[in-house]
Structure formats: structure tokens, C-alpha cells
Amino acid sequence: MRFLSVFSLLLLIINPKFKQKSYFAEKPNLTIAVDNSSSITELGYDAKVLEVLNSLRNSKELQNKFEIDTYTFSNKLIENDSINFDGQQTNIGKALVDVNKLYKDVIAPTILITDGNQTYGNDYQFLSSKIKQPIFPIIVGDTITYVDLKINQLNANKYAYLKNKFPVEIIATYTGNETVQTNLVLSSNGKRLASKELTFSPTDNSQVVNLNIAASKIGVQTLQATLIPLNTEKNKQNNIRYFAVEVIDQKVKIALISDVIHPDLGALKKSLESNELRSVDILKSNEASSKLNDYQLVIFYQPTRKFQQVFETSEQLQKNTLTITGTQTDWNFLNDIQTSFKKEELSETEEVQGRLNTNYSNFLIDNIDFSEYPPLENAFGEVEFNVAHEIILSQLISGVSTDGALLATYSVDNKRAAILAGENIWKWRAHSFLAQENFIEFDTFLGKLIQYLASNKKRERLTLGYESFYYGNREIQLTAQYFNPSYEFDANANLTAIIKNTDTETTTTYPMLLSAGFYTVDLNSLPSGSYDFTVRAEGKNIRKSGSFKILEFDIEKQFLNADTIRLQAIADKSNGKTFHVNNNTAQLISTLLSDQRFKTIEKSNEKVVSLIDWKYLLAFITICLALEWFSRKYNGLI
């Protein structure tokens, strides 16, 4: 017994290892992505789609060969078995890319059940380089070509200026085999504003119409473009397009003053002028002084001693300012010319990122993660303020947060001002595009800052964020911020929004929920129409009112046929095959079962097991030692 115990202990000390191998079978995945948008119902194929989906999911042959996962999509991909065909937007490209990301390392053919009509996003037929899995589209909808007139696109500015004319561009298309004539009519509140006679033929099936409409009164004007339908048309909903233009009587003019050539100048101009209410002029410091009276806001970009006269003129005219500093800024000059802030002049530079202050109270700021944005470059050190100020972005240096200000606002003698302590802001705008595929996030943030600086309105405890009009297929959201008497954000306020439909006199009260530093209410359930609203703080004598319009437009009702051309293209480029929803699913099932690319793979899992982890050996040593002790005890050796 002692020999066995010692021998086993020596084995544990030596700790030999042995390999343990197990085998398992891995079936390929079969992804079924179903279009859950309302266009399926409009085409009359909702029941057929559900029938085909149930047939595929209940197929024993497919279940034996594949792991079946079902997803639905409209504007985004959702793992869900519930289908109600109520999506108001369709982004097929994003759905395919998301599926590919989920199954990028395994065999996973995709069955795409859709009409192929995409309302926004990247064109999915050109995504073959990003999609590695075969796609088998099931085409939903008619493939027969019907006679149809359609307003394919309407382009108009959101804003126009009083007593000016604003352009409207309408792209009208025709599908058919005969030459036809119709009228394009532009009207507002039943009054005809303009019209044009159009002639289409099988070869000349598209026309671009440009009209100029007079802006005669201030406010939101709702207009209707109508392409008079033919008697034989099946879908007449795509002959009408509503749009709105807000007529204003002023425009914010901004002077961007710089003596250096830098990409920031172009980025700032493009970003600010993305809103038609703003115009930006880039001026040299030696020519700006005589022109400052024409501008509501002055931006000083990397000021030096040459800016002395324009600084003094700006001070005399009581202009609101934004100062942007960088590696070429003369800080000795800035410290001398004004007393609001200062910074020690050093030759070293550093890279600084921003961290958003979600409690900033002067205006609403979306919750943007600026730590993901590229760093800005500036002279080493922190800006020290001599006046009361609020920080929008604090400095983040090498991942360490500091109390120093990267972007801050302050007020002196009823003048609003801000300082951005860093150059290369063009990289932020580029990052916004790379991350979101548009500039909206950055342009909105900068636009809110400029809107605050260009205004001299008195600070309010309740501020609202909303649009003058919304399209019915877009997100409709009302936001608000509420501050206590010390103008600190109050996260415990009880805000309610009272929404009144001025057409039906119906009034509805919504509670506003706190989210990411401001109160919001989702109004997507409201029908099209004109609305007045009031936001009030319960228990306080504080309220604010406004109005907006929801324009009737359902893009999912604009389609008459399935887009077979693009669905066939994506099938060919991904080495798949198209099928029609009216065909028997047996052919699709047979194709999937016989495809040699989709095989069950036998995999092995090899583990190296240490002897010290073998519990049986430890138990054996314990038993041996116990038996030895009892044997010695029994024989009187202890």
C-alpha cells in the first residue's frame, strides 16, 4: 500500500500529460431573412409570404441538414419569428451586411424573402464584395409590367426666404408601351401654384421638371405635387408627393476670419452651410474689420497679432465670437487682447480628445461619444478662465480625463462667446461620415453651438428641440431640457407634452421620459396633420408651446412591382439562385439539399489533460494511505 501511495505521489509530482480527443458534427446554418415592411401587404403577398416561411421552417429535410435561424428586417435586422408587415422603411443592404457579419466564419446560405424594393441605404446589388455567403432570393410581387406614372423623386430646400422664389425639382417616370400625355400640378391648400404638360413614351420615359415658386408669407407652407393619373393605372398613390418649405425672413451670416490655409476652414464652411439658414464668408484679418457689421457671429481661427484691429472692431460692435486655437495661435496676443481666458505660451504641442459634459445646460446636446473621435492638436497646457463658463467638452489626454476645457462657452456683458482649444476639427467631420455614412452627427452638434452663439436671446429654464415639419415615414421626436433656478439640469422634473391635432381638435397628453441628458417623447404614432403642442413642468408655472406638421407620405406604397433585376443581380454575384414566391418551395428545398457546398462537417476537439487534474488518482492515493494505516494498526505496528 505504501509503495502504491508513494508511486502515485511521484506521478503527481512528475505530472505527465495525455491527449483527449472528442468528435462532433457541425451542421451548416440556413438563414431566412424576411422583409417585414408594409410594401409586402400593399402588393397583396403577405399571406403567401407567411405560407412559404412556414413551409421552409417546418421542412424536416432542411431541419436535418441545417441549423435554421429566422430574422425579419425593415429598417434594421431583428432575430424574430413574429411578422406583422408594418415596417415603414426598407434597408435590404444593411440586413444582408448584418447577416454576413453574424455568420462570417461558418457556412450559412441566406434565403431572402422580399420584393426587392429598398427605400434607403446602400444599393444591395453592389454588396457582393462584402457578402461571402450564397443568397437565394424569393421574389415577392408581380413581375408583369403595368402602365404607371410615378413621381420618382422630389427635391426642394427645407427653407426659403420671404419675397424670394424657391426652386422645386420633380423627377417623373413612366412605365408602359404607349405614348401618353399628362399634367404635373403643384398646389397648396387647393390653390394651383404651377403646372406643366408632360408627354411620355416607351423610349422617353423620364422627365425632370424645374419650377420656381414664390415665398409670399412667413411660416411652414405645405405643398402637393400631383401627376394626373391615367385611367388604366393600377397604383395611383405614387402620383402624389407632399412636401413642405419653411419661409423665413432672415439668415444668419457668419464671418470666418483666418490668415492661414487649413482644411478646418473648408470643413467649417461645409458643416455650417449644410443648414440653408446659415451662410459663411472666409475673410482675411486685414479685410474683415470694415465688414463685421454685416455678420451675427465672428469666428476667429488661430488668431495672431494681425488680428488686433478686427478684435477691437468686434468688441466695439458687441459681436458674439467663437475662437478656435491651434499650433499657429499667438497666445501672448490672445492673453493681451482680452481678459476672459488665458494660457501660457509654450512651444510644445499635444493631442487632445474630448469628453462630453452631459450636464451642459445652455442648449440640448445629443449624447455623442467624442472619445472615439480623433484627437485635436494644440499648444501644451490648459486654458484658464477669468469669467464664469460652462464646459461642453473637457480634455481627454492619452485616455486620462482632466478638468481642462477643450470646448467651453461663456458670457461677458450680454455677449456670448466660446473657445475651442484645438485644430484639425476636419478630422471630426470625416470620422462622423466614416462611422455614420453621413455628416449629420457632427453637423448637428456644431450647428447647435453656432445657433446658440449667433443668438442673443435670454436664457430660459425650459428649452425645446423639434422640427417645423416631419415626413410621415420619418422618426418624430420632441425633446426638452429643464433647469432649476440656478440653471443646473434638473433630472427629477416631471414634464408632460400636450399635443393637439388642429384638424380634428383631438388632444393627447404624453409623459416625457429622461434619456441621455434630456427629456423625450416619441410621436411616431401620430397621423399626418397639423399640431400645436405645449410642454409644461408639473407643479411649476413654466411651460412652452410650439407647432409642427406631419406630412402624409408612405414610401412603401410607391411600388407596383417586385425589383427582379436587382434581386437577380445579387443572386448571381453571390452564386445563389432566384425563386418566386408563387412557385412550389420544393424546388428551393431540393436545390439547398443537393448543393455540395453545404455539407455537415465533422470536427474534433483535442484537449491536453494533466494527470494532476485526474480526480480518480487522488482518490486512489487516499484509499491506499487509509488501507496502509488500518493494516499497520491491525498488526500492532502503530
mmCIF file of N, CA and C in Angstrom, residues 375-491:
data_model
loop_
_atom_site.group_PDB
_atom_site.id
_atom_site.type_symbol
_atom_site.label_atom_id
_atom_site.label_comp_id
_atom_site.label_asym_id
_atom_site.label_seq_id
_atom_site.Cartn_x
_atom_site.Cartn_y
_atom_site.Cartn_z
ATOM 1 N N PRO A 375 -8.025 62.779 -32.054
ATOM 2 C CA PRO A 375 -7.609 63.895 -31.191
ATOM 3 C C PRO A 375 -7.336 65.159 -31.995
ATOM 4 N N LEU A 376 -7.558 66.308 -31.367
ATOM 5 C CA LEU A 376 -7.184 67.600 -31.927
ATOM 6 C C LEU A 376 -5.781 67.961 -31.448
ATOM 7 N N GLU A 377 -5.145 68.872 -32.163
ATOM 8 C CA GLU A 377 -3.780 69.263 -31.812
ATOM 9 C C GLU A 377 -3.784 70.706 -31.325
ATOM 10 N N ASN A 378 -3.025 70.968 -30.246
ATOM 11 C CA ASN A 378 -2.988 72.311 -29.688
ATOM 12 C C ASN A 378 -1.692 72.510 -28.913
ATOM 13 N N ALA A 379 -1.409 73.740 -28.570
ATOM 14 C CA ALA A 379 -0.249 74.033 -27.727
ATOM 15 C C ALA A 379 -0.439 73.411 -26.348
ATOM 16 N N PHE A 380 0.647 72.977 -25.748
ATOM 17 C CA PHE A 380 0.604 72.283 -24.464
ATOM 18 C C PHE A 380 0.038 73.191 -23.374
ATOM 19 N N GLY A 381 -0.809 72.602 -22.507
ATOM 20 C CA GLY A 381 -1.334 73.345 -21.373
ATOM 21 C C GLY A 381 -2.839 73.492 -21.421
ATOM 22 N N GLU A 382 -3.393 73.999 -20.300
ATOM 23 C CA GLU A 382 -4.831 74.172 -20.173
ATOM 24 C C GLU A 382 -5.209 75.641 -20.235
ATOM 25 N N VAL A 383 -6.425 75.885 -20.739
ATOM 26 C CA VAL A 383 -6.971 77.237 -20.789
ATOM 27 C C VAL A 383 -7.529 77.580 -19.403
ATOM 28 N N GLU A 384 -7.135 78.735 -18.875
ATOM 29 C CA GLU A 384 -7.637 79.203 -17.582
ATOM 30 C C GLU A 384 -8.629 80.349 -17.807
ATOM 31 N N PHE A 385 -9.805 80.234 -17.184
ATOM 32 C CA PHE A 385 -10.863 81.227 -17.383
ATOM 33 C C PHE A 385 -10.879 82.216 -16.220
ATOM 34 N N ASN A 386 -11.158 83.462 -16.570
ATOM 35 C CA ASN A 386 -11.326 84.514 -15.570
ATOM 36 C C ASN A 386 -12.784 84.913 -15.408
ATOM 37 N N VAL A 387 -13.678 84.267 -16.131
ATOM 38 C CA VAL A 387 -15.114 84.553 -16.075
ATOM 39 C C VAL A 387 -15.857 83.236 -15.893
ATOM 40 N N ALA A 388 -17.132 83.356 -15.502
ATOM 41 C CA ALA A 388 -17.959 82.155 -15.376
ATOM 42 C C ALA A 388 -18.113 81.493 -16.750
ATOM 43 N N HIS A 389 -18.014 80.179 -16.789
ATOM 44 C CA HIS A 389 -18.063 79.463 -18.063
ATOM 45 C C HIS A 389 -18.675 78.079 -17.846
ATOM 46 N N GLU A 390 -19.085 77.459 -18.929
ATOM 47 C CA GLU A 390 -19.582 76.085 -18.900
ATOM 48 C C GLU A 390 -18.823 75.268 -19.929
ATOM 49 N N ILE A 391 -18.358 74.112 -19.516
ATOM 50 C CA ILE A 391 -17.567 73.244 -20.393
ATOM 51 C C ILE A 391 -18.504 72.301 -21.162
ATOM 52 N N ILE A 392 -18.353 72.288 -22.476
ATOM 53 C CA ILE A 392 -19.072 71.314 -23.310
ATOM 54 C C ILE A 392 -18.246 70.042 -23.455
ATOM 55 N N LEU A 393 -16.955 70.219 -23.794
ATOM 56 C CA LEU A 393 -16.034 69.089 -23.922
ATOM 57 C C LEU A 393 -14.834 69.344 -23.027
ATOM 58 N N SER A 394 -14.567 68.427 -22.115
ATOM 59 C CA SER A 394 -13.348 68.519 -21.308
ATOM 60 C C SER A 394 -12.238 67.738 -21.995
ATOM 61 N N GLN A 395 -10.994 68.000 -21.574
ATOM 62 C CA GLN A 395 -9.854 67.375 -22.228
ATOM 63 C C GLN A 395 -9.675 65.922 -21.796
ATOM 64 N N LEU A 396 -9.335 65.084 -22.768
ATOM 65 C CA LEU A 396 -9.005 63.681 -22.528
ATOM 66 C C LEU A 396 -7.652 63.448 -23.177
ATOM 67 N N ILE A 397 -6.604 63.322 -22.358
ATOM 68 C CA ILE A 397 -5.239 63.209 -22.856
ATOM 69 C C ILE A 397 -4.719 61.807 -22.571
ATOM 70 N N SER A 398 -4.402 61.076 -23.635
ATOM 71 C CA SER A 398 -3.907 59.691 -23.514
ATOM 72 C C SER A 398 -4.851 58.837 -22.679
ATOM 73 N N GLY A 399 -6.156 59.059 -22.841
ATOM 74 C CA GLY A 399 -7.159 58.284 -22.131
ATOM 75 C C GLY A 399 -7.438 58.750 -20.717
ATOM 76 N N VAL A 400 -6.716 59.791 -20.250
ATOM 77 C CA VAL A 400 -6.894 60.300 -18.890
ATOM 78 C C VAL A 400 -7.711 61.582 -18.953
ATOM 79 N N SER A 401 -8.816 61.628 -18.219
ATOM 80 C CA SER A 401 -9.684 62.792 -18.218
ATOM 81 C C SER A 401 -9.128 63.868 -17.298
ATOM 82 N N THR A 402 -9.196 65.133 -17.748
ATOM 83 C CA THR A 402 -8.746 66.260 -16.946
ATOM 84 C C THR A 402 -9.902 67.250 -16.784
ATOM 85 N N ASP A 403 -9.691 68.240 -15.935
ATOM 86 C CA ASP A 403 -10.703 69.277 -15.734
ATOM 87 C C ASP A 403 -10.574 70.411 -16.739
ATOM 88 N N GLY A 404 -9.542 70.363 -17.597
ATOM 89 C CA GLY A 404 -9.336 71.422 -18.568
ATOM 90 C C GLY A 404 -10.394 71.413 -19.657
ATOM 91 N N ALA A 405 -10.656 72.578 -20.230
ATOM 92 C CA ALA A 405 -11.701 72.727 -21.244
ATOM 93 C C ALA A 405 -11.111 72.572 -22.642
ATOM 94 N N LEU A 406 -11.729 71.691 -23.436
ATOM 95 C CA LEU A 406 -11.424 71.615 -24.864
ATOM 96 C C LEU A 406 -12.380 72.531 -25.635
ATOM 97 N N LEU A 407 -13.654 72.531 -25.228
ATOM 98 C CA LEU A 407 -14.657 73.418 -25.814
ATOM 99 C C LEU A 407 -15.530 73.943 -24.682
ATOM 100 N N ALA A 408 -15.646 75.261 -24.583
ATOM 101 C CA ALA A 408 -16.424 75.864 -23.495
ATOM 102 C C ALA A 408 -17.084 77.142 -24.000
ATOM 103 N N THR A 409 -18.185 77.511 -23.338
ATOM 104 C CA THR A 409 -18.891 78.758 -23.653
ATOM 105 C C THR A 409 -18.895 79.650 -22.419
ATOM 106 N N TYR A 410 -18.994 80.964 -22.652
ATOM 107 C CA TYR A 410 -19.051 81.926 -21.559
ATOM 108 C C TYR A 410 -19.741 83.192 -22.059
ATOM 109 N N SER A 411 -20.133 84.050 -21.145
ATOM 110 C CA SER A 411 -20.813 85.301 -21.497
ATOM 111 C C SER A 411 -20.132 86.457 -20.785
ATOM 112 N N VAL A 412 -19.980 87.568 -21.518
ATOM 113 C CA VAL A 412 -19.389 88.786 -20.968
ATOM 114 C C VAL A 412 -20.215 89.968 -21.475
ATOM 115 N N ASP A 413 -20.827 90.726 -20.548
ATOM 116 C CA ASP A 413 -21.617 91.908 -20.921
ATOM 117 C C ASP A 413 -22.684 91.568 -21.964
ATOM 118 N N ASN A 414 -23.416 90.480 -21.711
ATOM 119 C CA ASN A 414 -24.501 90.029 -22.588
ATOM 120 C C ASN A 414 -24.030 89.558 -23.964
ATOM 121 N N LYS A 415 -22.722 89.382 -24.132
ATOM 122 C CA LYS A 415 -22.183 88.810 -25.367
ATOM 123 C C LYS A 415 -21.864 87.333 -25.127
ATOM 124 N N ARG A 416 -22.278 86.512 -26.057
ATOM 125 C CA ARG A 416 -21.986 85.086 -25.957
ATOM 126 C C ARG A 416 -20.690 84.786 -26.703
ATOM 127 N N ALA A 417 -19.892 83.893 -26.133
ATOM 128 C CA ALA A 417 -18.607 83.543 -26.745
ATOM 129 C C ALA A 417 -18.270 82.103 -26.417
ATOM 130 N N ALA A 418 -17.362 81.537 -27.205
ATOM 131 C CA ALA A 418 -16.901 80.163 -26.978
ATOM 132 C C ALA A 418 -15.462 80.056 -27.434
ATOM 133 N N ILE A 419 -14.759 79.056 -26.907
ATOM 134 C CA ILE A 419 -13.392 78.780 -27.327
ATOM 135 C C ILE A 419 -13.242 77.286 -27.544
ATOM 136 N N LEU A 420 -12.641 76.917 -28.676
ATOM 137 C CA LEU A 420 -12.282 75.537 -28.986
ATOM 138 C C LEU A 420 -10.765 75.471 -29.018
ATOM 139 N N ALA A 421 -10.167 74.757 -28.079
ATOM 140 C CA ALA A 421 -8.713 74.733 -27.929
ATOM 141 C C ALA A 421 -8.122 73.551 -28.694
ATOM 142 N N GLY A 422 -8.202 73.605 -30.022
ATOM 143 C CA GLY A 422 -7.630 72.529 -30.822
ATOM 144 C C GLY A 422 -7.915 72.717 -32.294
ATOM 145 N N GLU A 423 -6.964 72.341 -33.139
ATOM 146 C CA GLU A 423 -7.158 72.387 -34.586
ATOM 147 C C GLU A 423 -7.347 70.969 -35.133
ATOM 148 N N ASN A 424 -7.640 70.869 -36.430
ATOM 149 C CA ASN A 424 -7.935 69.615 -37.130
ATOM 150 C C ASN A 424 -9.341 69.107 -36.835
ATOM 151 N N ILE A 425 -10.261 70.057 -36.696
ATOM 152 C CA ILE A 425 -11.659 69.667 -36.494
ATOM 153 C C ILE A 425 -12.227 68.990 -37.737
ATOM 154 N N TRP A 426 -11.553 69.131 -38.881
ATOM 155 C CA TRP A 426 -11.989 68.443 -40.101
ATOM 156 C C TRP A 426 -11.947 66.924 -39.915
ATOM 157 N N LYS A 427 -11.050 66.448 -39.049
ATOM 158 C CA LYS A 427 -10.981 65.010 -38.795
ATOM 159 C C LYS A 427 -12.234 64.522 -38.074
ATOM 160 N N TRP A 428 -12.837 65.374 -37.236
ATOM 161 C CA TRP A 428 -14.085 65.004 -36.561
ATOM 162 C C TRP A 428 -15.209 64.831 -37.564
ATOM 163 N N ARG A 429 -15.292 65.742 -38.520
ATOM 164 C CA ARG A 429 -16.352 65.636 -39.528
ATOM 165 C C ARG A 429 -16.149 64.394 -40.402
ATOM 166 N N ALA A 430 -14.883 64.105 -40.736
ATOM 167 C CA ALA A 430 -14.598 62.904 -41.523
ATOM 168 C C ALA A 430 -14.937 61.637 -40.739
ATOM 169 N N HIS A 431 -14.621 61.635 -39.429
ATOM 170 C CA HIS A 431 -14.953 60.480 -38.590
ATOM 171 C C HIS A 431 -16.456 60.259 -38.525
ATOM 172 N N SER A 432 -17.214 61.352 -38.434
ATOM 173 C CA SER A 432 -18.680 61.250 -38.406
ATOM 174 C C SER A 432 -19.191 60.547 -39.657
ATOM 175 N N PHE A 433 -18.583 60.866 -40.800
ATOM 176 C CA PHE A 433 -19.014 60.228 -42.048
ATOM 177 C C PHE A 433 -18.622 58.755 -42.077
ATOM 178 N N LEU A 434 -17.418 58.437 -41.632
ATOM 179 C CA LEU A 434 -16.969 57.038 -41.648
ATOM 180 C C LEU A 434 -17.805 56.174 -40.706
ATOM 181 N N ALA A 435 -18.207 56.748 -39.567
ATOM 182 C CA ALA A 435 -18.965 55.975 -38.585
ATOM 183 C C ALA A 435 -20.445 55.883 -38.930
ATOM 184 N N GLN A 436 -21.021 56.957 -39.476
ATOM 185 C CA GLN A 436 -22.467 57.014 -39.697
ATOM 186 C C GLN A 436 -22.849 56.997 -41.177
ATOM 187 N N GLU A 437 -21.843 57.093 -42.071
ATOM 188 C CA GLU A 437 -22.063 57.211 -43.518
ATOM 189 C C GLU A 437 -22.783 58.501 -43.884
ATOM 190 N N ASN A 438 -22.690 59.488 -43.009
ATOM 191 C CA ASN A 438 -23.191 60.838 -43.291
ATOM 192 C C ASN A 438 -22.551 61.791 -42.290
ATOM 193 N N PHE A 439 -22.751 63.105 -42.524
ATOM 194 C CA PHE A 439 -22.157 64.120 -41.657
ATOM 195 C C PHE A 439 -23.137 64.625 -40.606
ATOM 196 N N ILE A 440 -24.276 63.996 -40.472
ATOM 197 C CA ILE A 440 -25.358 64.561 -39.670
ATOM 198 C C ILE A 440 -24.950 64.735 -38.206
ATOM 199 N N GLU A 441 -24.288 63.740 -37.615
ATOM 200 C CA GLU A 441 -23.955 63.804 -36.190
ATOM 201 C C GLU A 441 -23.091 65.022 -35.881
ATOM 202 N N PHE A 442 -22.011 65.207 -36.655
ATOM 203 C CA PHE A 442 -21.113 66.342 -36.404
ATOM 204 C C PHE A 442 -21.771 67.663 -36.768
ATOM 205 N N ASP A 443 -22.427 67.716 -37.929
ATOM 206 C CA ASP A 443 -23.042 68.972 -38.377
ATOM 207 C C ASP A 443 -24.129 69.437 -37.415
ATOM 208 N N THR A 444 -24.891 68.492 -36.846
ATOM 209 C CA THR A 444 -25.930 68.859 -35.880
ATOM 210 C C THR A 444 -25.315 69.431 -34.605
ATOM 211 N N PHE A 445 -24.250 68.786 -34.121
ATOM 212 C CA PHE A 445 -23.574 69.267 -32.914
ATOM 213 C C PHE A 445 -23.023 70.670 -33.119
ATOM 214 N N LEU A 446 -22.280 70.879 -34.218
ATOM 215 C CA LEU A 446 -21.707 72.189 -34.471
ATOM 216 C C LEU A 446 -22.809 73.218 -34.742
ATOM 217 N N GLY A 447 -23.872 72.805 -35.427
ATOM 218 C CA GLY A 447 -24.971 73.718 -35.720
ATOM 219 C C GLY A 447 -25.651 74.232 -34.467
ATOM 220 N N LYS A 448 -25.810 73.369 -33.459
ATOM 221 C CA LYS A 448 -26.430 73.805 -32.204
ATOM 222 C C LYS A 448 -25.541 74.809 -31.471
ATOM 223 N N LEU A 449 -24.221 74.577 -31.524
ATOM 224 C CA LEU A 449 -23.300 75.529 -30.908
ATOM 225 C C LEU A 449 -23.390 76.886 -31.603
ATOM 226 N N ILE A 450 -23.392 76.884 -32.941
ATOM 227 C CA ILE A 450 -23.450 78.131 -33.695
ATOM 228 C C ILE A 450 -24.797 78.819 -33.486
ATOM 229 N N GLN A 451 -25.864 78.044 -33.431
ATOM 230 C CA GLN A 451 -27.188 78.629 -33.204
ATOM 231 C C GLN A 451 -27.230 79.350 -31.856
ATOM 232 N N TYR A 452 -26.623 78.746 -30.837
ATOM 233 C CA TYR A 452 -26.578 79.382 -29.518
ATOM 234 C C TYR A 452 -25.733 80.654 -29.558
ATOM 235 N N LEU A 453 -24.560 80.595 -30.208
ATOM 236 C CA LEU A 453 -23.659 81.746 -30.226
ATOM 237 C C LEU A 453 -24.212 82.890 -31.068
ATOM 238 N N ALA A 454 -24.948 82.581 -32.123
ATOM 239 C CA ALA A 454 -25.442 83.623 -33.024
ATOM 240 C C ALA A 454 -26.688 84.308 -32.486
ATOM 241 N N SER A 455 -27.213 83.820 -31.383
ATOM 242 C CA SER A 455 -28.433 84.391 -30.820
ATOM 243 C C SER A 455 -28.127 85.154 -29.546
ATOM 244 N N ASN A 456 -28.915 86.197 -29.292
ATOM 245 C CA ASN A 456 -28.787 86.966 -28.050
ATOM 246 C C ASN A 456 -30.013 86.818 -27.164
ATOM 247 N N LYS A 457 -30.766 85.743 -27.415
ATOM 248 C CA LYS A 457 -31.970 85.537 -26.615
ATOM 249 C C LYS A 457 -31.612 85.261 -25.160
ATOM 250 N N LYS A 458 -32.508 85.673 -24.261
ATOM 251 C CA LYS A 458 -32.306 85.456 -22.836
ATOM 252 C C LYS A 458 -32.381 83.966 -22.513
ATOM 253 N N ARG A 459 -31.564 83.554 -21.597
ATOM 254 C CA ARG A 459 -31.517 82.148 -21.202
ATOM 255 C C ARG A 459 -32.834 81.721 -20.568
ATOM 256 N N GLU A 460 -33.309 80.518 -20.917
ATOM 257 C CA GLU A 460 -34.595 80.032 -20.437
ATOM 258 C C GLU A 460 -34.412 78.734 -19.661
ATOM 259 N N ARG A 461 -35.308 78.515 -18.700
ATOM 260 C CA ARG A 461 -35.224 77.299 -17.882
ATOM 261 C C ARG A 461 -35.774 76.090 -18.610
ATOM 262 N N LEU A 462 -36.638 76.297 -19.590
ATOM 263 C CA LEU A 462 -37.207 75.199 -20.374
ATOM 264 C C LEU A 462 -36.882 75.439 -21.841
ATOM 265 N N THR A 463 -36.142 74.514 -22.444
ATOM 266 C CA THR A 463 -35.795 74.622 -23.864
ATOM 267 C C THR A 463 -36.321 73.408 -24.602
ATOM 268 N N LEU A 464 -36.733 73.625 -25.852
ATOM 269 C CA LEU A 464 -37.342 72.558 -26.657
ATOM 270 C C LEU A 464 -36.522 72.305 -27.914
ATOM 271 N N GLY A 465 -36.605 71.088 -28.386
ATOM 272 C CA GLY A 465 -35.994 70.718 -29.652
ATOM 273 C C GLY A 465 -36.991 69.990 -30.526
ATOM 274 N N TYR A 466 -37.302 70.553 -31.707
ATOM 275 C CA TYR A 466 -38.254 69.936 -32.626
ATOM 276 C C TYR A 466 -38.092 70.554 -34.009
ATOM 277 N N GLU A 467 -38.676 69.907 -35.021
ATOM 278 C CA GLU A 467 -38.672 70.415 -36.384
ATOM 279 C C GLU A 467 -40.015 71.065 -36.686
ATOM 280 N N SER A 468 -40.013 71.968 -37.655
ATOM 281 C CA SER A 468 -41.269 72.623 -38.039
ATOM 282 C C SER A 468 -42.208 71.668 -38.759
ATOM 283 N N PHE A 469 -41.623 70.681 -39.460
ATOM 284 C CA PHE A 469 -42.455 69.684 -40.126
ATOM 285 C C PHE A 469 -41.691 68.377 -40.229
ATOM 286 N N TYR A 470 -42.433 67.291 -40.299
ATOM 287 C CA TYR A 470 -41.883 65.937 -40.399
ATOM 288 C C TYR A 470 -42.577 65.210 -41.536
ATOM 289 N N TYR A 471 -41.838 64.334 -42.202
ATOM 290 C CA TYR A 471 -42.468 63.427 -43.152
ATOM 291 C C TYR A 471 -42.971 62.200 -42.398
ATOM 292 N N GLY A 472 -44.114 61.689 -42.847
ATOM 293 C CA GLY A 472 -44.790 60.623 -42.104
ATOM 294 C C GLY A 472 -43.986 59.360 -41.941
ATOM 295 N N ASN A 473 -42.979 59.137 -42.794
ATOM 296 C CA ASN A 473 -42.190 57.912 -42.704
ATOM 297 C C ASN A 473 -40.900 58.112 -41.912
ATOM 298 N N ARG A 474 -40.712 59.301 -41.316
ATOM 299 C CA ARG A 474 -39.507 59.579 -40.548
ATOM 300 C C ARG A 474 -39.793 59.545 -39.047
ATOM 301 N N GLU A 475 -38.702 59.465 -38.260
ATOM 302 C CA GLU A 475 -38.848 59.471 -36.807
ATOM 303 C C GLU A 475 -39.323 60.843 -36.337
ATOM 304 N N ILE A 476 -40.351 60.848 -35.490
ATOM 305 C CA ILE A 476 -40.915 62.101 -34.973
ATOM 306 C C ILE A 476 -40.685 62.113 -33.475
ATOM 307 N N GLN A 477 -39.853 63.039 -33.031
ATOM 308 C CA GLN A 477 -39.481 63.071 -31.615
ATOM 309 C C GLN A 477 -39.405 64.520 -31.144
ATOM 310 N N LEU A 478 -39.946 64.760 -29.959
ATOM 311 C CA LEU A 478 -39.904 66.069 -29.313
ATOM 312 C C LEU A 478 -38.989 65.958 -28.097
ATOM 313 N N THR A 479 -38.015 66.860 -27.980
ATOM 314 C CA THR A 479 -37.065 66.809 -26.867
ATOM 315 C C THR A 479 -37.140 68.101 -26.060
ATOM 316 N N ALA A 480 -36.717 68.016 -24.796
ATOM 317 C CA ALA A 480 -36.742 69.186 -23.918
ATOM 318 C C ALA A 480 -35.668 69.045 -22.847
ATOM 319 N N GLN A 481 -35.213 70.195 -22.345
ATOM 320 C CA GLN A 481 -34.338 70.241 -21.180
ATOM 321 C C GLN A 481 -34.933 71.217 -20.170
ATOM 322 N N TYR A 482 -34.874 70.835 -18.900
ATOM 323 C CA TYR A 482 -35.432 71.667 -17.838
ATOM 324 C C TYR A 482 -34.343 71.941 -16.803
ATOM 325 N N PHE A 483 -34.224 73.213 -16.375
ATOM 326 C CA PHE A 483 -33.179 73.627 -15.457
ATOM 327 C C PHE A 483 -33.798 74.228 -14.192
ATOM 328 N N ASN A 484 -33.105 74.048 -13.103
ATOM 329 C CA ASN A 484 -33.561 74.637 -11.837
ATOM 330 C C ASN A 484 -33.235 76.127 -11.812
ATOM 331 N N PRO A 485 -33.633 76.890 -10.770
ATOM 332 C CA PRO A 485 -33.367 78.340 -10.749
ATOM 333 C C PRO A 485 -31.892 78.706 -10.872
ATOM 334 N N SER A 486 -30.995 77.772 -10.543
ATOM 335 C CA SER A 486 -29.563 78.036 -10.697
ATOM 336 C C SER A 486 -29.050 77.642 -12.069
ATOM 337 N N TYR A 487 -29.981 77.273 -12.969
ATOM 338 C CA TYR A 487 -29.674 76.852 -14.335
ATOM 339 C C TYR A 487 -28.772 75.614 -14.361
ATOM 340 N N GLU A 488 -29.083 74.701 -13.443
ATOM 341 C CA GLU A 488 -28.479 73.374 -13.449
ATOM 342 C C GLU A 488 -29.532 72.388 -13.939
ATOM 343 N N PHE A 489 -29.117 71.423 -14.732
ATOM 344 C CA PHE A 489 -30.082 70.477 -15.297
ATOM 345 C C PHE A 489 -30.791 69.719 -14.186
ATOM 346 N N ASP A 490 -32.113 69.667 -14.274
ATOM 347 C CA ASP A 490 -32.934 69.008 -13.260
ATOM 348 C C ASP A 490 -33.392 67.658 -13.805
ATOM 349 N N ALA A 491 -32.794 66.583 -13.275
ATOM 350 C CA ALA A 491 -33.130 65.237 -13.747
ATOM 351 C C ALA A 491 -34.359 64.665 -13.048
#
